[in-house]
């Protein structure tokens, strides 16, 4: 499994120096690197850590003195994070995904799979499903009737894809993700507690009933190209239109996306964030971990919402928002700063009260 | 699959006008409606959107002038959201759920299934399970020993139902929901960090130990009639009593319900909310998305807790609470308003200090 | 299934009085206890509740007068919560887990299972997997290539274990937990929105691109002894090193643990909390429900973070933190208290302004 420094550098289009024939087995953190590892010391701060190891080769920051660091070979990277993509792919271990159709897979005779499809044990593929070339579908995946998935899909174990979902190319779903469940949409014949709270300010003005009726999900989910959905994440079907995820958007684990939500292109939705029904995101929106968006909002393109924020209002394009209720970054930072100074403020006011009261007594 | 305007209106008990024999294929958003669609323009604000489309029929607000909108037929709805339930059900596509018992389903000989049960591929039903009429159980569902499920159940793919769970009629579980896992209840022989923090204020006063011992879950989960549990949601078993979900309560995706929790009737628990162990909810409680309730709380009936709130105290019936730590709505709104005015307050106090200091200097 | 009071007390090492031959069937809450139940009245506050029931035996606080409470027998416990562990285990119902290898389990010929392994229907165990003695693996579990699991493991239905995971002894995974998914790590060739926000304060300074490239997860997950992972929780693999969970740590339901995270020993991670990539926790750390930790943080040993908190900074050992952004408990409590007093402060300042303005007018 070893590769030479020269081959790695060539494959990644990077500059290498020293003994280009040196064979390394895997990349490693600077403090954990052994003699056969490629130490990842891409920032100057790792220089000292590196010098204490047996590493003979490293990936270094551009101006590093590799010989002074005691190395026999080095690769230089101008943009460390991006270099990690190529480096980790170069050393990726063999895939654990299936390579052929397992005899226990239950594939409906009307499903259309490509000749090279790989389907793991006990996967279930329903009627009228169409799947593109190169799909790797792991054990226990289920795909319901009428779903279309483009070429190059990777569906890890236990992924659930509901009916009539449409997915583009190179889709990745991590284990136990659920795409295309029914939307959470239940109505009452008369005014509900939520409606009463909005209209009269009191939940008691609702008509008390247990008679919720489901609004069915006639729509489904449409997902663009190069989308990834994380482990355990859930995306509900739309009511009369589609729930949509745009090209290139990446969704982390345990993220919830409600019915009718529209996510633009190249968005990053971090772990455990949630988007309530019918909210729309522009392109390149970043939601930090555990961010919550209320329903029916419009979030503009290039918006970044910091982790742990709760958003109840529309957000204009290009904004950075934080907090609950979320505010512009500079407003939020000021609020936090001033809140920390409240003890001083209370004391100042009490001192002023005494001073003024004394003035009045004296005056 | 088309239906006439007249038939739809009759089925839903609504008033229709114009060409009642006009056949439509599906409901559609006002801006997306084509010539064969039923445009959903149930509020006046959609009038302009509608006029730009090819729609020939629409669902309209009561006083709408349908002919002026260029329509050939219309249905009027007094309560739009409720009408959506009937409309979407009228056009619901054929179900993707199984219609018979698949030969690969593993059903214990002591399990009692009705003659009309439908069980998908690779579902596993354990000993002493009893399931009511009309159940549709999708692929890869597992149901553990001793569980009882009432008539009309829908269990989507990958649902996990633990041992000795009792469920009423018309239960719906979305894909990968987990009902009846072990409660999260681990104790230490001596004072733990959480106990020390409560008692002495310092986690360091705990006896340092790794020796957690599990409190077993002897109880199970009891669920009433007409309950729905969303995709990926988890409900733990009780310790010596049951974790209970009351009739008509609806639970969204990725919701966590701890051991011994008691949820009343007709509650709505929105996406990603969490209820810690032994907390009790009255009837018609609404928890917004990502709401967190601490353990051992009592939340009264008709309480509404806004999205993103964290609750650490009991809440009296009929209240609307918000924020973390959650407070009454009017208190929370005032706090948010005043916090936004803090910059003014700090400046005012600084001006006062100067004025008073000058007075004193002058005085 | 009944047991005598004497046998129970002996098994748990507790003191018993009265009719030690009395047979009871199960423990019960004080208000729900019948004649054959063991009422759990371990605190004085339950005395009145108990007296209204048919209970003939109870577990009582040390100084209780059991005869005055109308009981025929009693067991005394010095530490109620800990006694619950033994009591519930003594009455635990028979396990629903499999007792043998089901013929439908797909076990790769290169996998190494012990002679006493129990594997449920449709479980899938990949190549080069090694599993220790006494493992009970329920239906629909999948274990990918190269994974090692120590003796005594319990894997509930639908658990997903990814490739090359290493797990110690007595591991418990609740249903649908996912261990070893790909890390959420996507980079852009040029400056991304998050980087731009940090560097220039504006997401618009990013190079707009949809071209995310995945950083592969070469590492896997290493889990110590006596660890439990809750239903639906997700733990991602590391990038070049391992994601690690230390001995004795317990993880509740729907918890998300990102790539490269290091969790120490005997930590408690409550429901729906989330830890972003590369963050490190010491030993005995407690995260309350829905706590969020940002990436690359260092959280010291014996830290307790209250439920609903969002943490963006390192936390020193032994601290108790609360709020978003999280602060030391005493700081947070003061902030909450003072924020509640803001209405008074605003009024005080307005009164001062009037008084000072009058002074100046008079002066």
Coordinates of C-alpha atoms in Angstrom, one line a residue, chain A residues 331 334-335 338-339 342 345, chain B residues 333-349 351, chain C residues 342-350 353:
Chain A
X331 CA -25.3 43.4 17.0
X334 CA -22.3 43.9 21.2
X335 CA -25.2 42.4 23.1
X338 CA -22.8 44.6 27.2
X339 CA -24.6 41.8 29.0
X342 CA -24.3 44.5 33.4
X345 CA -24.0 49.1 35.0
Chain B
X333 CA -40.1 39.8 24.6
X334 CA -39.4 42.6 27.0
X335 CA -35.9 41.1 27.8
X336 CA -35.1 40.9 24.1
X337 CA -36.3 44.5 23.5
X338 CA -34.4 45.9 26.4
X339 CA -31.2 43.9 25.6
X340 CA -31.3 45.5 22.1
X341 CA -31.5 48.9 23.8
X342 CA -28.5 48.3 26.0
X343 CA -26.2 50.4 23.9
X344 CA -28.5 53.4 24.6
X345 CA -28.5 52.5 28.3
X346 CA -24.8 52.4 28.7
X347 CA -24.4 55.7 26.9
X348 CA -27.1 57.3 29.1
X349 CA -25.4 56.1 32.3
X351 CA -23.6 60.8 30.3
Chain C
X342 CA -33.5 45.3 33.2
X343 CA -37.0 46.9 33.4
X344 CA -36.1 48.3 36.8
X345 CA -32.7 49.6 35.4
X346 CA -34.3 51.3 32.4
X347 CA -36.8 53.1 34.7
X348 CA -34.1 54.0 37.2
X349 CA -32.0 55.6 34.5
X350 CA -35.0 57.5 33.1
X353 CA -32.1 61.6 33.8

